[in-house]
PDB file of C-alpha atoms in Angstrom:
ATOM      1  CA  MET A   1     -38.668 -27.510   0.817  1.00  0.00           C
ATOM      2  CA  LYS A   2     -36.655 -24.392  -0.052  1.00  0.00           C
ATOM      3  CA  PHE A   3     -33.193 -23.673   1.369  1.00  0.00           C
ATOM      4  CA  LEU A   4     -31.478 -20.307   1.079  1.00  0.00           C
ATOM      5  CA  ASP A   5     -27.912 -19.676   2.179  1.00  0.00           C
ATOM      6  CA  GLN A   6     -26.755 -16.108   2.247  1.00  0.00           C
ATOM      7  CA  ALA A   7     -23.673 -14.450   3.683  1.00  0.00           C
ATOM      8  CA  LYS A   8     -22.182 -10.977   3.578  1.00  0.00           C
ATOM      9  CA  VAL A   9     -18.412 -10.868   3.616  1.00  0.00           C
ATOM     10  CA  TYR A  10     -16.534  -7.604   4.056  1.00  0.00           C
ATOM     11  CA  ILE A  11     -12.832  -7.740   3.222  1.00  0.00           C
ATOM     12  CA  GLN A  12     -10.206  -5.014   3.219  1.00  0.00           C
ATOM     13  CA  SER A  13      -6.539  -5.373   2.451  1.00  0.00           C
ATOM     14  CA  GLY A  14      -3.736  -3.369   3.970  1.00  0.00           C
ATOM     15  CA  THR A  15      -3.318   0.308   3.198  1.00  0.00           C
ATOM     16  CA  GLY A  16       0.389   0.281   2.465  1.00  0.00           C
ATOM     17  CA  GLY A  17       2.337   2.633   4.643  1.00  0.00           C
ATOM     18  CA  ALA A  18       3.220   6.221   5.231  1.00  0.00           C
ATOM     19  CA  GLY A  19       6.072   6.122   2.736  1.00  0.00           C
ATOM     20  CA  CYS A  20       9.404   7.840   3.116  1.00  0.00           C
ATOM     21  CA  VAL A  21      10.554  11.447   3.031  1.00  0.00           C
ATOM     22  CA  SER A  22      14.161  11.758   1.948  1.00  0.00           C
ATOM     23  CA  PHE A  23      16.359  13.937  -0.205  1.00  0.00           C
ATOM     24  CA  ARG A  24      19.001  12.949  -2.728  1.00  0.00           C
ATOM     25  CA  ARG A  25      22.540  13.741  -1.624  1.00  0.00           C
ATOM     26  CA  GLU A  26      25.489  13.356  -3.948  1.00  0.00           C
ATOM     27  CA  LYS A  27      28.893  14.968  -3.963  1.00  0.00           C
ATOM     28  CA  TYR A  28      28.641  16.984  -7.186  1.00  0.00           C
ATOM     29  CA  ILE A  29      24.891  17.695  -7.215  1.00  0.00           C
ATOM     30  CA  GLU A  30      24.222  20.848  -5.227  1.00  0.00           C
ATOM     31  CA  TYR A  31      20.424  20.613  -5.031  1.00  0.00           C
ATOM     32  CA  GLY A  32      19.581  16.933  -5.365  1.00  0.00           C
ATOM     33  CA  GLY A  33      15.837  17.201  -4.814  1.00  0.00           C
ATOM     34  CA  PRO A  34      13.440  14.746  -3.197  1.00  0.00           C
ATOM     35  CA  ASP A  35      13.762  10.996  -3.730  1.00  0.00           C
ATOM     36  CA  GLY A  36      11.339   9.472  -1.238  1.00  0.00           C
ATOM     37  CA  GLY A  37       8.590   7.040  -2.125  1.00  0.00           C
ATOM     38  CA  ASP A  38       4.986   6.218  -1.379  1.00  0.00           C
ATOM     39  CA  GLY A  39       3.864   3.480   0.967  1.00  0.00           C
ATOM     40  CA  GLY A  40       2.871   0.997  -1.718  1.00  0.00           C
ATOM     41  CA  ARG A  41      -0.423  -0.779  -2.409  1.00  0.00           C
ATOM     42  CA  GLY A  42      -0.858  -2.720   0.802  1.00  0.00           C
ATOM     43  CA  GLY A  43      -1.322  -6.418   1.380  1.00  0.00           C
ATOM     44  CA  ASP A  44      -3.079  -8.998  -0.764  1.00  0.00           C
ATOM     45  CA  VAL A  45      -6.246 -10.865   0.198  1.00  0.00           C
ATOM     46  CA  TRP A  46      -6.452 -14.642  -0.339  1.00  0.00           C
ATOM     47  CA  ALA A  47      -9.665 -16.616  -0.141  1.00  0.00           C
ATOM     48  CA  GLU A  48      -9.761 -20.383  -0.535  1.00  0.00           C
TER      49      GLU A  48
END
């Protein structure tokens, strides 16, 4: 007798976030420029 187990598993982690838009402000720097960041990599996936 032949047994066959098969499963399709679709997994997706988080997408991070929208990030941040900000500009550097210091007393003696006239045009500080942007200093924001990206949203990161997103969440991890654990399977046990």
